[in-house]
Tab-separated table of N, CA and C and ligand atoms in Angstrom:
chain	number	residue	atom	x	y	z
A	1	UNK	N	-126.257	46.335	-125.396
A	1	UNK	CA	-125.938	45.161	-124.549
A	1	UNK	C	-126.260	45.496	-123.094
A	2	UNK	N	-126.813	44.713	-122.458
A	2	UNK	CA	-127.443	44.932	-120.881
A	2	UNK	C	-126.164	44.491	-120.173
A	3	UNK	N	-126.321	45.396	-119.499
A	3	UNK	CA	-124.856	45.225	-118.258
A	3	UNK	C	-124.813	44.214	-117.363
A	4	UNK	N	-123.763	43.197	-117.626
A	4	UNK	CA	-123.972	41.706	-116.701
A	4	UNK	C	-122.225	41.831	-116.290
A	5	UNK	N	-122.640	40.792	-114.687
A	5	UNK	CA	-121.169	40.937	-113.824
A	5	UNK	C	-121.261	39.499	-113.981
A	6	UNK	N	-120.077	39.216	-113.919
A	6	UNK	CA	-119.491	37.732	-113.455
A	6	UNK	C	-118.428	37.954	-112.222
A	7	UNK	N	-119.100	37.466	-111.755
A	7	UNK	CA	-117.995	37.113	-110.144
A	7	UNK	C	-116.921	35.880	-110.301
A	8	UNK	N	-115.294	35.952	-110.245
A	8	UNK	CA	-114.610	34.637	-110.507
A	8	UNK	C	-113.477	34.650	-108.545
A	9	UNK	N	-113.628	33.722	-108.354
A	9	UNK	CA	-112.868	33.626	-107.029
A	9	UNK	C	-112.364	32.030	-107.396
A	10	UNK	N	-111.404	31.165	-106.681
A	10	UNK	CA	-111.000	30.422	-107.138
A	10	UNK	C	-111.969	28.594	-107.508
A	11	UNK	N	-112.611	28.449	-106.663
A	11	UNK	CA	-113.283	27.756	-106.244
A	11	UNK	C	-115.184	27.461	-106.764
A	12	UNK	N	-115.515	28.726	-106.964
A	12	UNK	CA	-116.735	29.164	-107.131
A	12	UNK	C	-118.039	28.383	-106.191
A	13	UNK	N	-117.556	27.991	-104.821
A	13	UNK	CA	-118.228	27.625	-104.046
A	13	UNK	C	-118.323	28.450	-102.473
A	14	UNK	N	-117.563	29.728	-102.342
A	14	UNK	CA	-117.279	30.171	-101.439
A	14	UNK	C	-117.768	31.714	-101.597
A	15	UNK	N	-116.703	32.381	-101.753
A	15	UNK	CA	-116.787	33.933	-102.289
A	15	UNK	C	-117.478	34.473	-103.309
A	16	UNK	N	-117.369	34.075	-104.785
A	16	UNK	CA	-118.200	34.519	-105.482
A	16	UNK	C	-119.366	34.367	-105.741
A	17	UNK	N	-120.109	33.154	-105.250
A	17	UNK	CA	-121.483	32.550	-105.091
A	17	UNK	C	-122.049	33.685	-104.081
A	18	UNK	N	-121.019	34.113	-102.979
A	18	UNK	CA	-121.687	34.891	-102.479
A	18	UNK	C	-121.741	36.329	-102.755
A	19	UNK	N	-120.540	36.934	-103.318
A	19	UNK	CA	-120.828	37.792	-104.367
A	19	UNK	C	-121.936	37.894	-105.333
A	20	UNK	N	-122.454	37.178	-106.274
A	20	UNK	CA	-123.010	36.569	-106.649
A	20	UNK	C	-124.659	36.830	-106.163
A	21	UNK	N	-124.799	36.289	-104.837
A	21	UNK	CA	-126.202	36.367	-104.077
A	21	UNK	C	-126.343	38.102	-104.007
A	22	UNK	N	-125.331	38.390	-103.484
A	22	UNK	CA	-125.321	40.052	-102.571
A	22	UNK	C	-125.746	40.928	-103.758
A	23	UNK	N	-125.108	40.758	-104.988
A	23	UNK	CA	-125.468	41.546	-106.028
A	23	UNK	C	-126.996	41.738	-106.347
A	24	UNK	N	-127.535	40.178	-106.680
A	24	UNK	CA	-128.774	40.053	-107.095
A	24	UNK	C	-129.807	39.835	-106.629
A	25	UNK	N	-129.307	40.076	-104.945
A	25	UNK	CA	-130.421	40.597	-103.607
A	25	UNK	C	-130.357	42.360	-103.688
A	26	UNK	N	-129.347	42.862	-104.232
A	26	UNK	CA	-129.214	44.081	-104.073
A	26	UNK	C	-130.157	44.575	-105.416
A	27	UNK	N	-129.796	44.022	-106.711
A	27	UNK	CA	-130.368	44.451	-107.788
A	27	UNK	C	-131.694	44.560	-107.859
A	28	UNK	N	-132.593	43.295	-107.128
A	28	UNK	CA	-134.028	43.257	-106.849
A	28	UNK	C	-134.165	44.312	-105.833
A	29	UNK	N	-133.385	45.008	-104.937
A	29	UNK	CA	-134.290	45.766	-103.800
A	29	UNK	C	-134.172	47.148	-104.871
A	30	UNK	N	-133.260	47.478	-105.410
A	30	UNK	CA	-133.003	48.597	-106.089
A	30	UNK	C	-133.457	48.952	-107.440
A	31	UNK	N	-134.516	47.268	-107.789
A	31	UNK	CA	-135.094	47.146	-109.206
A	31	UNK	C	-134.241	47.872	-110.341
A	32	UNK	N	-132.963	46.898	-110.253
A	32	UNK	CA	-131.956	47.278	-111.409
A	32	UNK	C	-131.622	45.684	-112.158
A	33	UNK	N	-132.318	46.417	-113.623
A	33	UNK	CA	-132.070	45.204	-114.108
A	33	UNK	C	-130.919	44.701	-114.833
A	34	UNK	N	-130.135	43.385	-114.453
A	34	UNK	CA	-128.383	43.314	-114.354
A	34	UNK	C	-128.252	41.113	-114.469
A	35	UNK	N	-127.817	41.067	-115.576
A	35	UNK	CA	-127.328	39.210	-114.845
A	35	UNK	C	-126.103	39.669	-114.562
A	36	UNK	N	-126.339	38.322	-113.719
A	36	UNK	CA	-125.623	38.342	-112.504
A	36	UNK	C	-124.644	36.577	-112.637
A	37	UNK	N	-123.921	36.497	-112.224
A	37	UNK	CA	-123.478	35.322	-112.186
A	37	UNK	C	-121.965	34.626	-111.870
A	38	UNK	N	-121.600	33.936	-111.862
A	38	UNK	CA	-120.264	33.801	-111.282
A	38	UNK	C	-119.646	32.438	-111.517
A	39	UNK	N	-118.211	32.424	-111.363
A	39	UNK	CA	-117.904	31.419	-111.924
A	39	UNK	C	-116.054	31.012	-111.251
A	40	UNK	N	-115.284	29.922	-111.601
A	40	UNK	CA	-114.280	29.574	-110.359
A	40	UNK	C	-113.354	29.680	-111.475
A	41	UNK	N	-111.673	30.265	-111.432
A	41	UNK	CA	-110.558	30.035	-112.146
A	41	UNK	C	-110.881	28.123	-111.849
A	42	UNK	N	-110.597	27.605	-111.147
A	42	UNK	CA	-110.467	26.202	-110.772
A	42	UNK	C	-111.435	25.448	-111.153
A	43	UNK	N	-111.766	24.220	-111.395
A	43	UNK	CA	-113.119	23.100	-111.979
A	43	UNK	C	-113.000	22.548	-110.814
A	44	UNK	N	-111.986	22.245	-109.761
A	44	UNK	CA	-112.355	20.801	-109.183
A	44	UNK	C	-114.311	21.084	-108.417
A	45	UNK	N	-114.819	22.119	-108.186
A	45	UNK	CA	-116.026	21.880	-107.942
A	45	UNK	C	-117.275	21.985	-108.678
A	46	UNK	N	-117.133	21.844	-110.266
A	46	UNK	CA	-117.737	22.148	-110.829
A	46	UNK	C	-118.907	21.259	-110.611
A	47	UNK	N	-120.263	21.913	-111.255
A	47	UNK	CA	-121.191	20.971	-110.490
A	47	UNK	C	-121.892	21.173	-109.220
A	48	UNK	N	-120.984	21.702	-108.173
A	48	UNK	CA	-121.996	21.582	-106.531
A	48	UNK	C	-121.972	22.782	-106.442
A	49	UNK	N	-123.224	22.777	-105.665
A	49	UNK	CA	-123.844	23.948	-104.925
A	49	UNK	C	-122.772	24.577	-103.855
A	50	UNK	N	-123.344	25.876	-103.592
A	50	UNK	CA	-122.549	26.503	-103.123
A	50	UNK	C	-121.834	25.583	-100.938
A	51	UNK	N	-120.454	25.976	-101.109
A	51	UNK	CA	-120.364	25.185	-99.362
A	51	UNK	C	-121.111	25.721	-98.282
A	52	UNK	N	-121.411	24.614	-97.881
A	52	UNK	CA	-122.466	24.954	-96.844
A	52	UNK	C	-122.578	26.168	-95.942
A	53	UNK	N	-121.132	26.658	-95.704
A	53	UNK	CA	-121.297	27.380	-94.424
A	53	UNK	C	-121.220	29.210	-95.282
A	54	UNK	N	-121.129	28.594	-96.727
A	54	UNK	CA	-121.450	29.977	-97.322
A	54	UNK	C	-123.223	30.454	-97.701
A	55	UNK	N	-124.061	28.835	-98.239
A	55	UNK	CA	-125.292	28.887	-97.778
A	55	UNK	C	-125.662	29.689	-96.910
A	56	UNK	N	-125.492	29.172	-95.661
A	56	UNK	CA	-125.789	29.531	-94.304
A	56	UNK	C	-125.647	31.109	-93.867
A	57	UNK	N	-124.334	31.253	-94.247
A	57	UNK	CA	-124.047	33.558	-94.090
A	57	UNK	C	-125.111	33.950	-94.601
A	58	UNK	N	-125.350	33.035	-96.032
A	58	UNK	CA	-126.344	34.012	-97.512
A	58	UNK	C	-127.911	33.907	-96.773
A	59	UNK	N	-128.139	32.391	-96.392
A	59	UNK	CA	-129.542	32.410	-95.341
A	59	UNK	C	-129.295	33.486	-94.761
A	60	UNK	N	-128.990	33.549	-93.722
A	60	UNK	CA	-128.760	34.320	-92.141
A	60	UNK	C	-129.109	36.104	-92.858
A	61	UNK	N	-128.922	36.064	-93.831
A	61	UNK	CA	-128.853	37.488	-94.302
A	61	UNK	C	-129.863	37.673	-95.306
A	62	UNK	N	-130.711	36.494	-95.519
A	62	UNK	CA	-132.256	36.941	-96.481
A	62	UNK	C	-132.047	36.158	-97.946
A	63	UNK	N	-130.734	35.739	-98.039
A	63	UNK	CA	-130.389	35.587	-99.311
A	63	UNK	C	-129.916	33.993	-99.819
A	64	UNK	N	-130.961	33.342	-100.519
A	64	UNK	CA	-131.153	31.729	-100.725
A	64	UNK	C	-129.826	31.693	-101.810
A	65	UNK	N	-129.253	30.856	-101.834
A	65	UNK	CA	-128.029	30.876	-102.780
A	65	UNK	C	-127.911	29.064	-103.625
A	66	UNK	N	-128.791	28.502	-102.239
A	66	UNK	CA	-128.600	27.082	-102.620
A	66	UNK	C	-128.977	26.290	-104.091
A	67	UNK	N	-129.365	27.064	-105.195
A	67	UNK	CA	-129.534	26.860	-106.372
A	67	UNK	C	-128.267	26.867	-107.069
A	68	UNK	N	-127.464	27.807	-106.925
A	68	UNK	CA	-126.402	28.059	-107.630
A	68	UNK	C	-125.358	26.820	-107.556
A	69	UNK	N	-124.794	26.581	-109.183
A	69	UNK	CA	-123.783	25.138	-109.361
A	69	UNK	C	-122.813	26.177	-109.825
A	70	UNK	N	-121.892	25.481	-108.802
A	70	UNK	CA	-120.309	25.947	-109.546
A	70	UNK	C	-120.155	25.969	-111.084
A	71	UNK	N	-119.157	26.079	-112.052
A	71	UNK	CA	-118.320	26.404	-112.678
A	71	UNK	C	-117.244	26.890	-113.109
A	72	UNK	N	-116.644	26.458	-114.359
A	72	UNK	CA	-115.346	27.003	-114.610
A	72	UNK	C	-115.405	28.294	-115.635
A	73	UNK	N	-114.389	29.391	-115.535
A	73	UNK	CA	-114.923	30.606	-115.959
A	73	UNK	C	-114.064	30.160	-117.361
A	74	UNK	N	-114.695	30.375	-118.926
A	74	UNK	CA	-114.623	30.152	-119.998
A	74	UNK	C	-114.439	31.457	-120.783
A	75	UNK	N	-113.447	31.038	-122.101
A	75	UNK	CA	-112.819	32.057	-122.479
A	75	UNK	C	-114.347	33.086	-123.421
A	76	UNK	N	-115.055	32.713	-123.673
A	76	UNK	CA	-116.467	32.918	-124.243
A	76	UNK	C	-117.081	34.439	-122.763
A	77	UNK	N	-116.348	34.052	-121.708
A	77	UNK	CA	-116.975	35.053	-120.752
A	77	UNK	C	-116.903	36.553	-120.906
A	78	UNK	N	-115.620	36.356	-121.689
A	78	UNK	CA	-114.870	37.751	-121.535
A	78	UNK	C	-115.513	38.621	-122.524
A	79	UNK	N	-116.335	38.141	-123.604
A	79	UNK	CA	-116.913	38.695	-124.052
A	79	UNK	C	-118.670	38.821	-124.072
A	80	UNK	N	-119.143	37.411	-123.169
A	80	UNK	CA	-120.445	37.275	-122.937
A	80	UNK	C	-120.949	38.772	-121.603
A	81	UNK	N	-119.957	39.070	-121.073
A	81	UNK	CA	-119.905	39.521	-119.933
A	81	UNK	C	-119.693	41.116	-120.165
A	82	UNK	N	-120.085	42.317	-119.366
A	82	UNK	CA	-119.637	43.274	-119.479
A	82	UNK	C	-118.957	44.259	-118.319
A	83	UNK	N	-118.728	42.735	-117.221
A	83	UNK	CA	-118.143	43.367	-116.115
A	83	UNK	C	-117.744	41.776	-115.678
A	84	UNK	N	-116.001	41.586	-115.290
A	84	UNK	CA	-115.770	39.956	-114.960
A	84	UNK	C	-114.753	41.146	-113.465
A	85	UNK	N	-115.330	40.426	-112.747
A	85	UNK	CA	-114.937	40.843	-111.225
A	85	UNK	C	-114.456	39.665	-110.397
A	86	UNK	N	-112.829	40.321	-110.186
A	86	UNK	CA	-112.184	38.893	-109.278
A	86	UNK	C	-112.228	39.248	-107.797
A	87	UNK	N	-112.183	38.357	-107.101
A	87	UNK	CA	-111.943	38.267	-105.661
A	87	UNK	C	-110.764	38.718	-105.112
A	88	UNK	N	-110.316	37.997	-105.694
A	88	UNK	CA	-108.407	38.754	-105.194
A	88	UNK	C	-107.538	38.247	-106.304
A	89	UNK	N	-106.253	38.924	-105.835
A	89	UNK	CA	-105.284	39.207	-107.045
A	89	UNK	C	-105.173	38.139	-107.898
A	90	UNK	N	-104.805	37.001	-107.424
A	90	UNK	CA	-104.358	35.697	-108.219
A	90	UNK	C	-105.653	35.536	-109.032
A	91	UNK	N	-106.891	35.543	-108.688
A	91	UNK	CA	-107.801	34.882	-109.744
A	91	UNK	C	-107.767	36.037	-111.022
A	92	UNK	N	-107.528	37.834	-110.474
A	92	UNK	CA	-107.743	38.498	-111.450
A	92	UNK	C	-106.199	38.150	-112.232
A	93	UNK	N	-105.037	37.732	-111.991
A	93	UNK	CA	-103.926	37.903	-112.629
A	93	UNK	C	-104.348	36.479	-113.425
A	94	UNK	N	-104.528	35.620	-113.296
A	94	UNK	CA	-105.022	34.459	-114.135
A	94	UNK	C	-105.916	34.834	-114.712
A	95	UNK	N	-107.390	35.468	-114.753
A	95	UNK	CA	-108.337	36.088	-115.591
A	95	UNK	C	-107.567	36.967	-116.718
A	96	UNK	N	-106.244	37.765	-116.547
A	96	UNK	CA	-105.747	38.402	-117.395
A	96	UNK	C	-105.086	37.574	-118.169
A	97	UNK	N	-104.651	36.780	-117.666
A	97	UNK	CA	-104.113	35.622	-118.892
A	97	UNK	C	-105.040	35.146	-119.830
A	98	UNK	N	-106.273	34.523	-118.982
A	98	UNK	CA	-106.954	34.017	-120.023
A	98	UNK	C	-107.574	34.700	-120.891
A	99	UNK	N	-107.555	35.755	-120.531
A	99	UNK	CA	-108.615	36.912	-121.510
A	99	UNK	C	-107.723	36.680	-123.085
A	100	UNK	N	-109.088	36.084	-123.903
A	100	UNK	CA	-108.972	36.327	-125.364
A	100	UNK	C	-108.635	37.474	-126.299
A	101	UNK	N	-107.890	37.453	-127.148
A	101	UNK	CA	-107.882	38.571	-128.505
A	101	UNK	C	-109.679	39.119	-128.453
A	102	UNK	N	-109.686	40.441	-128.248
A	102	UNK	CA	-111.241	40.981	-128.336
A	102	UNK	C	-112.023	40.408	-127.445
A	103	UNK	N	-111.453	40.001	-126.427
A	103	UNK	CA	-111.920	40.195	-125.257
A	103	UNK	C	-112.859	41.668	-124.430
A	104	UNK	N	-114.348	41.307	-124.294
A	104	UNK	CA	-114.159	42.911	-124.344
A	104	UNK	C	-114.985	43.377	-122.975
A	105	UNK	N	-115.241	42.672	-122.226
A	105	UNK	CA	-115.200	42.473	-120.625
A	105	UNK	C	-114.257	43.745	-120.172
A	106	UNK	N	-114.754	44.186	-118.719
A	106	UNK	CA	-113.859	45.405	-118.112
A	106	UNK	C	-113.634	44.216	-116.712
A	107	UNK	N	-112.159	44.326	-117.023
A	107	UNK	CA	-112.128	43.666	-115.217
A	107	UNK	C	-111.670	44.435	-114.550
A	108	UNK	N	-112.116	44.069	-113.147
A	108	UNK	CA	-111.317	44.393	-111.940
A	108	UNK	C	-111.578	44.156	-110.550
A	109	UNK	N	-111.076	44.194	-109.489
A	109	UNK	CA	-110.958	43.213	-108.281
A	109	UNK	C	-112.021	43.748	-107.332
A	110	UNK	N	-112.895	42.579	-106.918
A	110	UNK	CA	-113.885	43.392	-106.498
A	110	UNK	C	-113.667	44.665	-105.536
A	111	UNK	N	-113.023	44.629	-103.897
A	111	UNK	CA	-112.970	45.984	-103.252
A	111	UNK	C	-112.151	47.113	-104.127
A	112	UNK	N	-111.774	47.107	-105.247
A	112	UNK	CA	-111.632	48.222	-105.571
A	112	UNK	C	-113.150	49.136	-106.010
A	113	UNK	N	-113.894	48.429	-105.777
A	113	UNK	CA	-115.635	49.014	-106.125
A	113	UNK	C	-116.012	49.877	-104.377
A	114	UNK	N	-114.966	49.245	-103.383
A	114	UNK	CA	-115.204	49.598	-101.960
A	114	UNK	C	-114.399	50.705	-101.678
A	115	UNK	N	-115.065	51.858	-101.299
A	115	UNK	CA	-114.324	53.071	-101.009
A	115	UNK	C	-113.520	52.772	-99.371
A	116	UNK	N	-112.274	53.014	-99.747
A	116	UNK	CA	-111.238	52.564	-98.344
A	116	UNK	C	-110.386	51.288	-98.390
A	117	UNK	N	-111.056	50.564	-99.318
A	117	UNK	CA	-110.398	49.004	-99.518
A	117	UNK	C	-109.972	48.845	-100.984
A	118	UNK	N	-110.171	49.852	-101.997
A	118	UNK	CA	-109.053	49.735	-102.866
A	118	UNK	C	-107.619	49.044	-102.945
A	119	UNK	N	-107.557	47.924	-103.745
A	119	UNK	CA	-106.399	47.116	-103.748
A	119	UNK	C	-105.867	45.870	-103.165
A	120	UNK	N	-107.216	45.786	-102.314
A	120	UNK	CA	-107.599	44.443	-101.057
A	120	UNK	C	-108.389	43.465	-101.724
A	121	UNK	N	-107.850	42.220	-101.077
A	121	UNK	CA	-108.269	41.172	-101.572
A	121	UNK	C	-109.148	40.555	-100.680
A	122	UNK	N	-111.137	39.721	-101.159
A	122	UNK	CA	-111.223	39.231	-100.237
A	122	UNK	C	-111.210	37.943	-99.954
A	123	UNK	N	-110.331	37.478	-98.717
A	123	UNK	CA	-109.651	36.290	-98.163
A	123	UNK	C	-110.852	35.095	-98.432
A	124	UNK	N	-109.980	34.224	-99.218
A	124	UNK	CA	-110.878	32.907	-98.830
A	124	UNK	C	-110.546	32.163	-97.634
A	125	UNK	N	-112.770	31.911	-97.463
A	125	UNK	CA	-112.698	31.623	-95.883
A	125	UNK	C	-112.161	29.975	-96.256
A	126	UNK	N	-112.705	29.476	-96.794
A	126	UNK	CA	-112.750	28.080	-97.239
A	126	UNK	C	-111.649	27.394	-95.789
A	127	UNK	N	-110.375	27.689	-95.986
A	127	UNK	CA	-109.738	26.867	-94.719
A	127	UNK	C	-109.782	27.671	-93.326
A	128	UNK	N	-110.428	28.468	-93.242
A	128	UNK	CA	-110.593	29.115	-92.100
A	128	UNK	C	-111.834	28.990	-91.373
A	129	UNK	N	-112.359	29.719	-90.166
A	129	UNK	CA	-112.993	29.510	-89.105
A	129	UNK	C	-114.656	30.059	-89.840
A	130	UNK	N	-115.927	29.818	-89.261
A	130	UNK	CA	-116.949	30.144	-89.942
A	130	UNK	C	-116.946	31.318	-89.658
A	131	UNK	N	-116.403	31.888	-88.641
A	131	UNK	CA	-116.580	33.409	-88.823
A	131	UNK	C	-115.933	34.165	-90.093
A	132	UNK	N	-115.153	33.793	-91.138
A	132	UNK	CA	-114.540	34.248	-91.844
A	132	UNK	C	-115.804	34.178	-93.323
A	133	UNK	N	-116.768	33.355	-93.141
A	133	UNK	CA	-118.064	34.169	-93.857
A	133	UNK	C	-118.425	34.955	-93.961
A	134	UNK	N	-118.243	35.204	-92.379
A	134	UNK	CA	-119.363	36.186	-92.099
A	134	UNK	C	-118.076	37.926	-92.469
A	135	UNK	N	-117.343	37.568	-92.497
A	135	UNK	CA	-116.277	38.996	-93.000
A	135	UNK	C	-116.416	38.723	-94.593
A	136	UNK	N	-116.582	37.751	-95.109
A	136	UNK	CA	-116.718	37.635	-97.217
A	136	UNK	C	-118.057	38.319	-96.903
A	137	UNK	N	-119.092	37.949	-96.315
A	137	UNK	CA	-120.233	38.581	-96.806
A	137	UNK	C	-120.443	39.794	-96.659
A	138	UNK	N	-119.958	40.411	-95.816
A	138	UNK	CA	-119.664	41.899	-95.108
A	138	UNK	C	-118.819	42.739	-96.514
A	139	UNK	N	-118.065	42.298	-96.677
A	139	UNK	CA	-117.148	42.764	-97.844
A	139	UNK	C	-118.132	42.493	-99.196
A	140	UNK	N	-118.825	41.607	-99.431
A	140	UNK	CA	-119.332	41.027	-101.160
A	140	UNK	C	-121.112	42.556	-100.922
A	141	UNK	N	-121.225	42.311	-99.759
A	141	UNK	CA	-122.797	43.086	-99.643
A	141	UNK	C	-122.083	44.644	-100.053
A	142	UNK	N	-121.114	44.974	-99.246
A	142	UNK	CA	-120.674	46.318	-99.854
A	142	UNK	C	-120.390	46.225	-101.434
A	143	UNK	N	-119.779	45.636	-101.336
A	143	UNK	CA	-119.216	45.749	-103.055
A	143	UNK	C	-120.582	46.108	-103.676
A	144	UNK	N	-121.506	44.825	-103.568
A	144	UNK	CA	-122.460	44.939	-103.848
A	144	UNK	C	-123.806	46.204	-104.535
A	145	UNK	N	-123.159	47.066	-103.063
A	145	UNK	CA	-124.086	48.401	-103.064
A	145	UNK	C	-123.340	49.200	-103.797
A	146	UNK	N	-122.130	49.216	-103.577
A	146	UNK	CA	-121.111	50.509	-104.564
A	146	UNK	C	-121.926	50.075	-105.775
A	147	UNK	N	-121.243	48.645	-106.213
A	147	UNK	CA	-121.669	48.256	-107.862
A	147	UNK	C	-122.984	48.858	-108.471
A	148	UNK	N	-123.998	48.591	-107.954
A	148	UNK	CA	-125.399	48.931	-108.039
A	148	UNK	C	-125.665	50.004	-108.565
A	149	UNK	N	-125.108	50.935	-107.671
A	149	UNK	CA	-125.615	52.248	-107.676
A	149	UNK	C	-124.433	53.094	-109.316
A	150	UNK	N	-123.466	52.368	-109.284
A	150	UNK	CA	-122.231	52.532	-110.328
A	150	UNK	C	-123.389	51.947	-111.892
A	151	UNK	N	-123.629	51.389	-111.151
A	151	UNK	CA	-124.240	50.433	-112.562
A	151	UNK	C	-125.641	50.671	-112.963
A	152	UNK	N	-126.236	51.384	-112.494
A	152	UNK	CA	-127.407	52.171	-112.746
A	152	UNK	C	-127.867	52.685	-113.975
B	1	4NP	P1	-113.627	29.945	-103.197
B	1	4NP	O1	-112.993	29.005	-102.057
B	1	4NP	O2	-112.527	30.193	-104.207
B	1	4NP	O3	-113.997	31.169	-102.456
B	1	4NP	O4	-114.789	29.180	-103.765
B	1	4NP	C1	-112.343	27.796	-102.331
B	1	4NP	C2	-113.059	26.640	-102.355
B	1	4NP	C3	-112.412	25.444	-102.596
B	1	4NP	C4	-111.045	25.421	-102.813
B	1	4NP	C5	-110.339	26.599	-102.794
B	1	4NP	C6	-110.985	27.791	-102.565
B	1	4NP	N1	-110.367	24.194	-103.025
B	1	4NP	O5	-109.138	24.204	-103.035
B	1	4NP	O6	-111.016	23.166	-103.214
């Protein structure tokens, strides 16, 4: 089975879309071959492209994202998947609920992949200022590189 991540944050229009980008900008520079993909505990955005001002970080940084449609993360993941990576605590403590009998997915929160930020959650910007992109993307690009090189 080829090693694939799913990114889940609540929304799947913010954080993990950009998780999401950072990975599979990282996987192409490092020619590691990995799906990639991501998905929201929540539906209300199922359907739209990623929010604009998360577009915009992923532009600003090389990385087109505007293809990607939300979704809701499905109990089928836990085993389609061989890595389901939450944003912060609440989406991974709800991911542990939903996880099926033979479930066979490894989770865990993304900065624990970040040496120093073990146990940290990263903040959705969604009601906050646009600079608070630009700190998800800072945080998702690291993860990013740990993962990579882990996943090799
Ligand atoms: P995300 O951000 O979980 O990073 O995609 C959010 C986006 C939308 C909502 C919450 C979080 N919302 O409540 O609609």
């Amino acid at each position: 089975m080829s090693t694939s991540v799913l990114f889940v944050c609540l929304g799947n229009i913010c954080r993990s879309p950009l998780a999401e980008g950072a990975l599979r900008a990282e996987a192409a520079r490092t020619g590691l071959d990995l799906i990639v993909d991501s998905a929201g505990t929540g539906n209300w955005h199922a359907g739209e492209p990623p929010d604009l001002r998360a577009q915009a970080v992923a532009r600003r940084n090389g990385v087109d994202i505007s293809a990607l449609r939300a979704r809701q993360v499905r109990t089928a993941d836990f085993r389609r998947f061989t890595h389901v990576i939450a944003l912060d605590h609440d989406n991974l403590s709800i991911l542990r609920k939903l996880a099926p009998h033979g479930a066979t997915a490894e989770l865990s929160l993304l900065l624990d992949h970040v040496e120093g930020r073990e146990g940290q959650a990263v903040t959705d910007p969604w009601f906050g200022e646009e600079a608070g992109f630009e700190t998800t993307w800072a945080e998702v690009t690291a993860a990013a590189r740990t993962l990579a090189r882990a996943l090799q």
